[in-house]
Amino acid sequence: MGVTAISVWNNCLAFIQDNIQPQAFKTWFEPIKPVKLADNALSIQVPSKFFYEWLEEHYVKLLKVALTKELGENAKLVYVIKMENTYGNREPFTEQIPSSNRGGVSSQEMDVPIKSKNPELKNPFVIPGIRNIKIESQLNPNYNFDNFLEGDSNRLARSAGMAVANKPGGTSFNPLLIFGGVGLGKTHLAHAIGVEIKDKYPERTVLYISAEKFTQQYIESVKKNTRNDFIHFYQLIDVLIIDDVQFLSGKSGTQDVFFHIFNHLHQNGKQVILTSDKAPVDMQDIEQRLLSRFKWGLSAELQNPDYETRISILRNKLYRDGVEMPDDIVEYVAKHIKTNIRELEGAIISLIAQSSFNKKEVTLELAQQVVEKFVKNTKREVSIDYIQKVVSDYFEMDVATLQSKTRKRHIVQARQLAMFFAKKFTKASLASIGSQIGKRDHATVLHACKTVDNLAETDKQFRKYIEDLTKKFS
Ligand code: ADP
Ligand code: MG
């Protein structure tokens, strides 16, 4: 018996196995089946086009050496892609992978038959290193580092992101997990890293995807029996960005497949960037083995922006839109919207719109109305202590004075106002308010509330106090 496809391939495998990592051998060479040997051309069957791409990109030299050893200088390799369906049906990937006639790939380069039942690929040694597949990054160029303003609240996450962008896969921040509450910039920062990497390393394959979409694609692939293709596709990525991984909670199938993809990428020095609304310790219904992977790299929090950062975000937005707005309006908005940058931007956009559509000067009053709409749902409960503090500050006295037994008129008024606001802004009972504001009884609090109501109607100065203080609590 002479040489067969199997014997040739087995010899190649033995050589290849000695020259690469066991994991890579298992992933990329074990699934290959030798199918034909004709003259000096060996045909091997690979599970997918991605698989072929991968071999082409990473192992073409190795394959060539192995095969030349076996079949001599004129050795040829032919790939056969095993598949049940035609390529046109491969839903999960159609978005990222332009077909041969899109994305600037000429048909000459794209020598992979698209719809034949048993597509054979031309000899890769004749067309060395072809790369037909262009994965679109799905990045939003408007989310970049330039317009991701730095502040105390995001400094760690931002600089870790920069470090990763400078050396994707080459820092200990792998994976980089960015976590924080709604509207604090997770998605923006994740894109910024991707955009920067694409800028610095155009040849790297970057992919941004939400965990939700990732899950949908995975489910589709299971339905269509293309789970392997799904995995291979993701294993091709150099920089994988998955947004809102908390979405994977409770989805064990997706977690499982992500686990394998993650391990593969990580082992091969590829960068993984994740975002989540929670720190790993607080994530629910995410498998332990996955959580422990998340902790391998760096978890960086995006915190609520401080006042200065909020001001600079607003100013920057106005500047980019070419809009001028009085300082006191900007300050008002920054002072009142504290925990969500999306709302902060929303409020200023709404103000810009109102002023330009209605040709109206932006007044503090308009700003108040707009801000109220944005913070209504997120209004926090103020405490009685906080109210006493604010009222005391406003009248330039200390809390002990406000609570004291004195009958001096301005102190009595301050105390009554504190009681009035406690009634208005907290759920505390009259008795409880009384006991916390200088140990008075509930009748005193009731009397205070009535007095404030009366004075509000009759005394202009007093009404001003109420208005000023109300602003501080809203
Ligand atoms: P998350 O994904 O955390 O919910 P996003 O990334 O969608 O938040 O951010 C919400 C909005 O706030 C976006 O418009 C984003 O551009 C903006 N934003 C967040 N952080 C910053 C920042 N540091 N500088 C400028 N804009 C920011
Ligand atoms: Mg987001």
Short mmCIF file of C-alpha atoms and ligand atoms in Angstrom, two decimals:
data_model
loop_
_atom_site.label_atom_id
_atom_site.label_comp_id
_atom_site.label_asym_id
_atom_site.label_seq_id
_atom_site.Cartn_x
_atom_site.Cartn_y
_atom_site.Cartn_z
CA MET A 1 0.00 0.00 0.00
CA GLY A 2 1.31 3.37 -0.93
CA VAL A 3 0.67 6.65 0.74
CA THR A 4 -2.92 7.61 1.45
CA ALA A 5 -4.54 10.86 2.43
CA ILE A 6 -4.76 9.54 5.96
CA SER A 7 -1.16 8.49 6.28
CA VAL A 8 0.10 11.75 4.80
CA TRP A 9 -2.07 13.77 7.08
CA ASN A 10 -1.11 11.75 10.16
CA ASN A 11 2.53 12.45 9.48
CA CYS A 12 1.73 16.12 9.04
CA LEU A 13 -0.14 16.11 12.32
CA ALA A 14 2.73 14.54 14.18
CA PHE A 15 4.98 17.31 12.95
CA ILE A 16 2.45 20.04 13.69
CA GLN A 17 1.75 18.73 17.15
CA ASP A 18 5.39 19.08 18.07
CA ASN A 19 5.39 22.67 17.02
CA ILE A 20 2.34 24.28 18.61
CA GLN A 21 0.54 24.53 21.91
CA PRO A 22 -1.57 21.47 22.83
CA GLN A 23 -4.69 23.60 23.15
CA ALA A 24 -4.25 25.09 19.72
CA PHE A 25 -3.58 21.69 18.25
CA LYS A 26 -6.77 20.36 19.79
CA THR A 27 -8.82 23.30 18.63
CA TRP A 28 -7.53 23.70 15.12
CA PHE A 29 -6.09 20.41 13.94
CA GLU A 30 -7.99 17.60 15.58
CA PRO A 31 -11.26 18.52 13.84
CA ILE A 32 -9.64 18.33 10.41
CA LYS A 33 -10.29 15.23 8.26
CA PRO A 34 -8.07 14.25 5.34
CA VAL A 35 -10.37 13.36 2.46
CA LYS A 36 -8.38 12.93 -0.74
CA LEU A 37 -4.93 12.59 -2.10
CA ALA A 38 -4.47 13.11 -5.80
CA ASP A 39 -0.98 13.49 -7.27
CA ASN A 40 0.66 15.76 -4.78
CA ALA A 41 -2.49 17.57 -3.62
CA LEU A 42 -3.94 16.73 -0.25
CA SER A 43 -7.56 17.69 0.42
CA ILE A 44 -8.53 18.31 3.99
CA GLN A 45 -12.00 18.91 5.27
CA VAL A 46 -12.50 21.77 7.75
CA PRO A 47 -15.67 22.55 9.71
CA SER A 48 -16.25 26.07 8.47
CA LYS A 49 -14.99 28.94 6.43
CA PHE A 50 -13.86 30.64 9.62
CA PHE A 51 -11.84 27.62 10.42
CA TYR A 52 -10.20 27.82 7.07
CA GLU A 53 -9.52 31.51 7.57
CA TRP A 54 -7.97 30.86 10.88
CA LEU A 55 -5.69 28.14 9.58
CA GLU A 56 -4.73 30.38 6.71
CA GLU A 57 -3.85 33.25 8.89
CA HIS A 58 -2.07 31.48 11.70
CA TYR A 59 -0.78 28.17 10.46
CA VAL A 60 -0.14 28.51 6.77
CA LYS A 61 3.63 28.33 7.16
CA LEU A 62 3.48 25.37 9.46
CA LEU A 63 1.14 23.55 7.09
CA LYS A 64 3.38 24.26 4.20
CA VAL A 65 6.47 22.92 5.94
CA ALA A 66 4.64 19.81 7.09
CA LEU A 67 3.17 19.09 3.72
CA THR A 68 6.36 19.76 1.80
CA LYS A 69 8.13 17.25 4.00
CA GLU A 70 5.58 14.64 3.03
CA LEU A 71 4.86 15.39 -0.60
CA GLY A 72 7.81 17.36 -1.83
CA GLU A 73 8.26 20.83 -3.27
CA ASN A 74 5.17 20.70 -5.44
CA ALA A 75 2.82 19.86 -2.58
CA LYS A 76 -0.60 21.40 -2.71
CA LEU A 77 -3.25 21.75 -0.09
CA VAL A 78 -6.94 21.96 -0.88
CA TYR A 79 -9.50 22.85 1.72
CA VAL A 80 -12.95 21.40 1.67
CA ILE A 81 -15.48 23.08 3.81
CA LYS A 82 -17.90 20.75 5.43
CA MET A 83 -21.33 22.13 5.66
CA GLU A 84 -24.96 21.24 5.55
CA ASN A 85 -26.27 24.62 4.52
CA THR A 86 -25.13 27.23 2.11
CA TYR A 87 -23.34 30.25 3.39
CA GLY A 88 -26.26 32.49 2.69
CA ASN A 89 -28.09 31.04 5.64
CA ARG A 90 -25.56 31.78 8.26
CA GLU A 91 -27.57 34.33 10.11
CA PRO A 92 -25.48 35.09 13.15
CA PHE A 93 -22.62 36.30 11.05
CA THR A 94 -24.21 38.07 8.18
CA GLU A 95 -23.99 41.32 10.00
CA GLN A 96 -20.33 41.24 10.72
CA ILE A 97 -19.08 39.56 7.62
CA PRO A 98 -19.61 41.23 4.33
CA SER A 99 -20.06 38.80 1.50
CA SER A 100 -17.42 38.65 -1.20
CA ASN A 101 -18.75 41.55 -3.20
CA ARG A 102 -18.95 43.94 -0.30
CA GLY A 103 -16.34 45.59 1.84
CA GLY A 104 -13.90 46.19 -0.97
CA VAL A 105 -12.81 42.60 -1.40
CA SER A 106 -12.43 41.82 -5.04
CA SER A 107 -13.91 38.64 -6.40
CA GLN A 108 -10.52 37.53 -7.49
CA GLU A 109 -9.28 37.52 -3.97
CA MET A 110 -12.45 35.95 -2.75
CA ASP A 111 -11.90 32.56 -4.15
CA VAL A 112 -14.18 30.75 -1.78
CA PRO A 113 -17.25 29.48 -3.56
CA ILE A 114 -20.26 30.88 -1.84
CA LYS A 115 -23.13 28.66 -2.79
CA SER A 116 -21.76 25.41 -4.05
CA LYS A 117 -22.70 22.33 -2.10
CA ASN A 118 -19.21 21.11 -1.67
CA PRO A 119 -17.01 24.10 -1.98
CA GLU A 120 -13.36 23.52 -2.49
CA LEU A 121 -10.91 26.19 -1.72
CA LYS A 122 -8.03 26.92 -4.00
CA ASN A 123 -4.57 26.10 -2.98
CA PRO A 124 -3.63 28.43 -0.18
CA PHE A 125 0.01 28.30 -1.16
CA VAL A 126 -0.79 29.81 -4.49
CA ILE A 127 -2.82 32.57 -2.93
CA PRO A 128 -0.87 33.00 0.24
CA GLY A 129 -2.27 34.76 3.24
CA ILE A 130 -5.54 35.81 1.73
CA ARG A 131 -7.93 37.33 4.16
CA ASN A 132 -11.42 37.51 2.82
CA ILE A 133 -13.29 38.08 5.95
CA LYS A 134 -13.59 41.56 7.20
CA ILE A 135 -15.32 41.77 10.49
CA GLU A 136 -16.98 45.11 10.99
CA SER A 137 -16.22 46.40 14.42
CA GLN A 138 -19.66 47.80 15.17
CA LEU A 139 -17.93 50.68 16.91
CA ASN A 140 -19.45 54.10 17.27
CA PRO A 141 -16.76 56.66 16.36
CA ASN A 142 -18.64 59.34 18.30
CA TYR A 143 -17.75 57.55 21.48
CA ASN A 144 -14.05 58.25 21.77
CA PHE A 145 -11.50 59.23 24.38
CA ASP A 146 -11.44 62.85 23.28
CA ASN A 147 -15.00 63.41 24.34
CA PHE A 148 -14.89 61.11 27.34
CA LEU A 149 -14.07 63.76 29.90
CA GLU A 150 -11.85 62.84 32.77
CA GLY A 151 -12.76 63.31 36.41
CA ASP A 152 -12.13 61.70 39.79
CA SER A 153 -15.12 59.47 39.24
CA ASN A 154 -13.74 57.80 36.12
CA ARG A 155 -9.96 58.28 36.33
CA LEU A 156 -9.07 54.67 37.08
CA ALA A 157 -11.39 53.19 34.47
CA ARG A 158 -10.35 55.74 31.88
CA SER A 159 -6.63 55.24 32.31
CA ALA A 160 -6.97 51.46 32.43
CA GLY A 161 -8.91 51.78 29.18
CA MET A 162 -6.11 53.87 27.68
CA ALA A 163 -3.51 51.34 28.79
CA VAL A 164 -5.49 48.54 27.18
CA ALA A 165 -5.90 50.56 24.00
CA ASN A 166 -2.15 51.11 23.82
CA LYS A 167 -1.36 47.44 24.26
CA PRO A 168 -4.39 45.27 23.68
CA GLY A 169 -3.85 41.87 25.25
CA GLY A 170 -0.49 43.01 26.53
CA THR A 171 -1.41 44.38 29.95
CA SER A 172 -2.55 42.65 33.09
CA PHE A 173 -5.92 44.30 32.57
CA ASN A 174 -7.31 41.28 30.80
CA PRO A 175 -10.18 41.12 30.97
CA LEU A 176 -10.89 44.75 31.68
CA LEU A 177 -14.26 44.95 33.39
CA ILE A 178 -15.86 48.38 33.55
CA PHE A 179 -18.75 48.55 35.94
CA GLY A 180 -21.08 51.22 37.28
CA GLY A 181 -24.65 52.48 37.39
CA VAL A 182 -26.91 53.49 34.54
CA GLY A 183 -25.77 56.38 32.39
CA LEU A 184 -22.28 56.69 33.83
CA GLY A 185 -20.38 56.05 30.62
CA LYS A 186 -19.72 52.31 30.42
CA THR A 187 -20.80 51.98 26.81
CA HIS A 188 -19.01 55.18 25.84
CA LEU A 189 -15.73 54.08 27.41
CA ALA A 190 -15.97 50.58 25.93
CA HIS A 191 -16.38 52.05 22.44
CA ALA A 192 -13.60 54.56 23.06
CA ILE A 193 -11.16 51.75 23.78
CA GLY A 194 -12.20 49.93 20.63
CA VAL A 195 -12.01 53.07 18.51
CA GLU A 196 -8.54 53.84 19.82
CA ILE A 197 -7.31 50.32 19.14
CA LYS A 198 -8.66 50.44 15.58
CA ASP A 199 -6.84 53.73 15.17
CA LYS A 200 -3.53 52.43 16.49
CA TYR A 201 -3.74 48.90 15.12
CA PRO A 202 -5.96 48.95 12.04
CA GLU A 203 -5.15 45.34 11.22
CA ARG A 204 -6.56 44.00 14.47
CA THR A 205 -10.03 42.58 14.50
CA VAL A 206 -12.11 44.43 17.05
CA LEU A 207 -15.72 43.59 17.76
CA TYR A 208 -18.18 45.45 19.96
CA ILE A 209 -21.34 43.58 20.83
CA SER A 210 -23.95 43.81 23.54
CA ALA A 211 -24.37 40.73 25.69
CA GLU A 212 -27.98 40.71 24.60
CA LYS A 213 -27.12 40.45 20.92
CA PHE A 214 -24.43 37.92 21.66
CA THR A 215 -27.07 35.81 23.37
CA GLN A 216 -29.48 36.12 20.45
CA GLN A 217 -26.79 35.09 18.00
CA TYR A 218 -25.91 32.14 20.12
CA ILE A 219 -29.50 30.96 20.37
CA GLU A 220 -29.88 31.32 16.61
CA SER A 221 -26.74 29.31 16.04
CA VAL A 222 -28.03 26.50 18.19
CA LYS A 223 -31.31 26.48 16.26
CA LYS A 224 -29.48 26.41 12.95
CA ASN A 225 -26.96 23.90 14.07
CA THR A 226 -24.07 26.28 13.55
CA ARG A 227 -22.85 26.47 17.13
CA ASN A 228 -19.32 25.58 16.07
CA ASP A 229 -19.25 28.33 13.51
CA PHE A 230 -20.45 30.71 16.15
CA ILE A 231 -17.60 29.75 18.42
CA HIS A 232 -15.00 29.84 15.68
CA PHE A 233 -16.17 33.22 14.60
CA TYR A 234 -15.66 34.67 18.06
CA GLN A 235 -12.32 32.95 18.39
CA LEU A 236 -11.11 34.99 15.43
CA ILE A 237 -11.46 38.26 17.28
CA ASP A 238 -8.42 40.09 18.58
CA VAL A 239 -10.32 42.49 20.82
CA LEU A 240 -13.73 41.41 22.01
CA ILE A 241 -15.90 44.00 23.75
CA ILE A 242 -19.06 42.72 25.38
CA ASP A 243 -21.38 45.35 26.82
CA ASP A 244 -23.70 44.74 29.77
CA VAL A 245 -22.61 41.24 30.69
CA GLN A 246 -25.10 41.24 33.55
CA PHE A 247 -27.52 40.32 30.79
CA LEU A 248 -25.99 36.84 30.77
CA SER A 249 -27.27 36.16 34.27
CA GLY A 250 -29.35 33.02 34.41
CA LYS A 251 -28.48 32.11 30.81
CA SER A 252 -26.30 29.10 31.38
CA GLY A 253 -25.97 28.04 27.73
CA THR A 254 -24.66 31.42 26.68
CA GLN A 255 -22.44 31.61 29.72
CA ASP A 256 -20.98 28.26 28.83
CA VAL A 257 -20.17 29.21 25.27
CA PHE A 258 -18.79 32.55 26.40
CA PHE A 259 -16.60 30.76 28.90
CA HIS A 260 -15.00 28.74 26.12
CA ILE A 261 -14.58 31.71 23.86
CA PHE A 262 -13.12 33.71 26.70
CA ASN A 263 -10.61 31.02 27.57
CA HIS A 264 -9.53 30.68 23.99
CA LEU A 265 -9.03 34.40 23.51
CA HIS A 266 -7.29 34.83 26.82
CA GLN A 267 -4.91 31.96 26.19
CA ASN A 268 -4.00 33.43 22.87
CA GLY A 269 -3.24 36.83 24.28
CA LYS A 270 -6.36 38.46 22.87
CA GLN A 271 -8.01 41.31 24.76
CA VAL A 272 -11.42 41.02 26.35
CA ILE A 273 -13.30 44.09 27.57
CA LEU A 274 -16.54 43.75 29.49
CA THR A 275 -19.00 46.14 31.03
CA SER A 276 -21.54 45.48 33.72
CA ASP A 277 -23.92 47.39 35.93
CA LYS A 278 -22.50 45.58 38.95
CA ALA A 279 -19.17 44.57 40.42
CA PRO A 280 -18.39 40.86 39.96
CA VAL A 281 -19.09 40.16 43.65
CA ASP A 282 -22.61 41.49 43.26
CA MET A 283 -23.48 39.67 40.05
CA GLN A 284 -26.31 37.23 40.42
CA ASP A 285 -26.80 33.98 38.55
CA ILE A 286 -23.47 34.09 36.80
CA GLU A 287 -21.49 30.90 37.09
CA GLN A 288 -18.63 30.92 39.53
CA ARG A 289 -16.05 29.86 36.97
CA LEU A 290 -17.02 32.83 34.82
CA LEU A 291 -16.97 35.25 37.74
CA SER A 292 -13.53 34.06 38.66
CA ARG A 293 -12.38 34.79 35.10
CA PHE A 294 -13.80 38.30 35.36
CA LYS A 295 -11.61 38.83 38.37
CA TRP A 296 -8.44 37.79 36.58
CA GLY A 297 -7.91 41.21 35.13
CA LEU A 298 -9.03 44.56 36.44
CA SER A 299 -12.47 45.64 37.57
CA ALA A 300 -12.69 49.41 37.34
CA GLU A 301 -15.68 51.33 38.58
CA LEU A 302 -17.32 54.35 37.02
CA GLN A 303 -18.67 56.36 39.93
CA ASN A 304 -21.11 59.21 40.07
CA PRO A 305 -19.39 62.26 38.58
CA ASP A 306 -18.53 65.05 40.98
CA TYR A 307 -19.76 68.59 40.48
CA GLU A 308 -16.70 69.78 38.52
CA THR A 309 -16.89 66.86 36.14
CA ARG A 310 -20.58 67.46 35.59
CA ILE A 311 -19.88 71.10 34.78
CA SER A 312 -17.15 70.20 32.32
CA ILE A 313 -19.31 67.58 30.62
CA LEU A 314 -22.05 70.18 30.16
CA ARG A 315 -19.67 72.88 28.94
CA ASN A 316 -18.09 70.45 26.53
CA LYS A 317 -21.49 69.48 25.14
CA LEU A 318 -22.45 73.14 24.66
CA TYR A 319 -19.12 73.90 23.08
CA ARG A 320 -19.40 71.05 20.60
CA ASP A 321 -22.92 72.15 19.70
CA GLY A 322 -21.81 75.75 19.36
CA VAL A 323 -24.35 76.95 21.88
CA GLU A 324 -23.85 79.59 24.52
CA MET A 325 -25.59 79.32 27.82
CA PRO A 326 -25.34 81.46 30.94
CA ASP A 327 -23.20 80.06 33.73
CA ASP A 328 -25.94 80.05 36.29
CA ILE A 329 -28.07 77.78 34.10
CA VAL A 330 -25.21 75.35 33.55
CA GLU A 331 -24.48 75.39 37.25
CA TYR A 332 -28.11 74.84 38.09
CA VAL A 333 -28.32 71.76 35.88
CA ALA A 334 -25.03 70.37 37.19
CA LYS A 335 -26.11 70.91 40.75
CA HIS A 336 -29.37 69.07 40.38
CA ILE A 337 -28.59 66.12 38.17
CA LYS A 338 -25.98 64.08 39.94
CA THR A 339 -26.19 60.41 39.26
CA ASN A 340 -26.67 59.96 35.55
CA ILE A 341 -24.66 61.58 32.76
CA ARG A 342 -27.25 60.60 30.18
CA GLU A 343 -29.83 62.65 32.12
CA LEU A 344 -27.37 65.48 32.47
CA GLU A 345 -26.94 65.57 28.71
CA GLY A 346 -30.65 65.08 28.17
CA ALA A 347 -31.46 68.12 30.26
CA ILE A 348 -29.02 70.37 28.46
CA ILE A 349 -30.17 69.13 25.05
CA SER A 350 -33.74 69.81 26.05
CA LEU A 351 -32.78 73.33 27.13
CA ILE A 352 -30.95 73.98 23.88
CA ALA A 353 -33.98 72.76 21.95
CA GLN A 354 -36.45 74.82 23.93
CA SER A 355 -34.47 77.98 23.51
CA SER A 356 -33.89 77.55 19.80
CA PHE A 357 -37.38 76.39 18.85
CA ASN A 358 -39.19 78.96 20.93
CA LYS A 359 -36.58 81.63 20.39
CA LYS A 360 -36.71 82.03 24.10
CA GLU A 361 -33.94 83.12 26.39
CA VAL A 362 -33.06 80.21 28.66
CA THR A 363 -34.12 81.35 32.09
CA LEU A 364 -33.47 79.76 35.41
CA GLU A 365 -37.16 79.04 35.56
CA LEU A 366 -37.08 77.09 32.33
CA ALA A 367 -34.03 75.22 33.58
CA GLN A 368 -35.93 74.33 36.72
CA GLN A 369 -38.84 72.93 34.75
CA VAL A 370 -36.59 70.87 32.53
CA VAL A 371 -34.49 69.57 35.38
CA GLU A 372 -37.59 68.64 37.32
CA LYS A 373 -38.71 66.42 34.47
CA PHE A 374 -35.42 64.64 34.48
CA VAL A 375 -34.98 64.10 38.18
CA LYS A 376 -38.57 63.38 39.09
CA ASN A 377 -38.25 59.63 38.94
CA THR A 378 -34.93 59.55 40.67
CA LYS A 379 -35.71 62.05 43.39
CA ARG A 380 -34.21 60.77 46.56
CA GLU A 381 -35.79 61.08 49.92
CA VAL A 382 -34.19 63.80 52.00
CA SER A 383 -33.62 63.15 55.67
CA ILE A 384 -34.77 65.34 58.54
CA ASP A 385 -31.15 65.83 59.56
CA TYR A 386 -30.33 67.04 56.08
CA ILE A 387 -33.25 69.47 56.14
CA GLN A 388 -32.16 70.96 59.46
CA LYS A 389 -28.65 71.31 58.15
CA VAL A 390 -29.75 73.07 54.97
CA VAL A 391 -32.14 75.41 56.78
CA SER A 392 -29.53 76.26 59.43
CA ASP A 393 -26.94 76.96 56.75
CA TYR A 394 -29.35 79.14 54.87
CA PHE A 395 -29.99 81.30 57.93
CA GLU A 396 -26.34 81.12 58.93
CA MET A 397 -26.86 79.47 62.27
CA ASP A 398 -25.88 76.06 63.54
CA VAL A 399 -28.27 73.16 64.01
CA ALA A 400 -28.09 73.39 67.81
CA THR A 401 -29.34 76.98 67.62
CA LEU A 402 -32.17 75.98 65.33
CA GLN A 403 -33.21 73.31 67.84
CA SER A 404 -32.80 75.46 70.95
CA LYS A 405 -35.63 76.65 73.19
CA THR A 406 -35.14 80.30 72.33
CA ARG A 407 -38.10 82.41 71.24
CA LYS A 408 -36.09 84.79 69.10
CA ARG A 409 -38.20 85.35 66.07
CA HIS A 410 -35.72 84.47 63.32
CA ILE A 411 -34.74 81.27 65.10
CA VAL A 412 -38.35 80.27 65.63
CA GLN A 413 -39.00 80.87 61.95
CA ALA A 414 -36.04 78.76 60.90
CA ARG A 415 -37.23 75.94 63.14
CA GLN A 416 -40.74 76.19 61.77
CA LEU A 417 -39.44 76.08 58.23
CA ALA A 418 -37.41 72.96 59.04
CA MET A 419 -40.56 71.32 60.39
CA PHE A 420 -42.55 72.43 57.37
CA PHE A 421 -40.02 70.94 54.93
CA ALA A 422 -39.72 67.76 56.98
CA LYS A 423 -43.47 67.34 56.65
CA LYS A 424 -43.35 68.13 52.96
CA PHE A 425 -40.35 66.08 51.89
CA THR A 426 -40.26 63.09 54.23
CA LYS A 427 -42.72 60.43 55.18
CA ALA A 428 -42.07 60.97 58.89
CA SER A 429 -45.00 61.48 61.27
CA LEU A 430 -45.59 64.80 63.02
CA ALA A 431 -44.52 63.22 66.31
CA SER A 432 -41.32 61.90 64.80
CA ILE A 433 -40.50 65.22 63.15
CA GLY A 434 -41.07 66.99 66.47
CA SER A 435 -38.86 64.66 68.39
CA GLN A 436 -36.03 65.04 65.88
CA ILE A 437 -36.22 68.82 65.66
CA GLY A 438 -35.47 69.91 69.20
CA LYS A 439 -37.71 67.42 71.04
CA ARG A 440 -41.04 69.12 70.36
CA ASP A 441 -44.43 67.41 70.29
CA HIS A 442 -46.65 66.77 67.30
CA ALA A 443 -48.93 69.77 68.04
CA THR A 444 -45.94 72.10 67.76
CA VAL A 445 -45.08 70.68 64.35
CA LEU A 446 -48.67 71.03 63.16
CA HIS A 447 -48.71 74.62 64.36
CA ALA A 448 -45.41 75.27 62.57
CA CYS A 449 -46.76 73.97 59.29
CA LYS A 450 -49.85 76.19 59.54
CA THR A 451 -47.79 79.21 60.43
CA VAL A 452 -45.51 78.68 57.44
CA ASP A 453 -48.52 78.35 55.13
CA ASN A 454 -49.98 81.59 56.47
CA LEU A 455 -46.75 83.51 56.24
CA ALA A 456 -46.19 82.24 52.72
CA GLU A 457 -49.39 84.00 51.72
CA THR A 458 -48.86 87.23 53.60
CA ASP A 459 -45.14 87.84 53.86
CA LYS A 460 -43.14 88.41 50.70
CA GLN A 461 -39.76 87.99 52.35
CA PHE A 462 -40.88 84.77 53.93
CA ARG A 463 -42.13 83.47 50.61
CA LYS A 464 -38.65 84.07 49.21
CA TYR A 465 -37.19 81.91 52.00
CA ILE A 466 -39.52 79.10 51.05
CA GLU A 467 -38.70 79.35 47.37
CA ASP A 468 -34.96 79.41 47.96
CA LEU A 469 -35.07 76.49 50.32
CA THR A 470 -37.40 74.47 48.11
CA LYS A 471 -34.81 74.69 45.34
CA LYS A 472 -32.19 73.24 47.61
CA PHE A 473 -34.29 70.19 48.27
CA SER A 474 -35.38 69.44 44.74
P1 ADP B 1 -23.89 53.52 30.43
O1 ADP B 1 -23.49 52.59 29.33
O2 ADP B 1 -23.02 53.42 31.64
O3 ADP B 1 -25.34 53.42 30.79
P2 ADP B 1 -23.31 55.54 28.45
O4 ADP B 1 -21.94 55.13 28.08
O5 ADP B 1 -24.41 55.19 27.52
O6 ADP B 1 -23.67 54.99 29.91
O7 ADP B 1 -23.28 57.10 28.74
C1 ADP B 1 -24.44 57.90 28.81
C2 ADP B 1 -24.18 59.22 28.15
O8 ADP B 1 -23.27 59.99 28.93
C3 ADP B 1 -23.54 59.09 26.79
O9 ADP B 1 -24.11 60.03 25.92
C4 ADP B 1 -22.08 59.39 27.01
O10 ADP B 1 -21.48 59.99 25.89
C5 ADP B 1 -22.15 60.36 28.17
N1 ADP B 1 -20.97 60.28 29.03
C6 ADP B 1 -20.73 59.39 29.99
N2 ADP B 1 -19.55 59.60 30.59
C7 ADP B 1 -19.02 60.68 30.00
C8 ADP B 1 -17.80 61.41 30.17
N3 ADP B 1 -16.88 61.07 31.10
N4 ADP B 1 -17.59 62.48 29.36
C9 ADP B 1 -18.50 62.83 28.44
N5 ADP B 1 -19.65 62.19 28.23
C10 ADP B 1 -19.92 61.12 28.99
MG MG B 2 -24.56 51.13 28.30
#
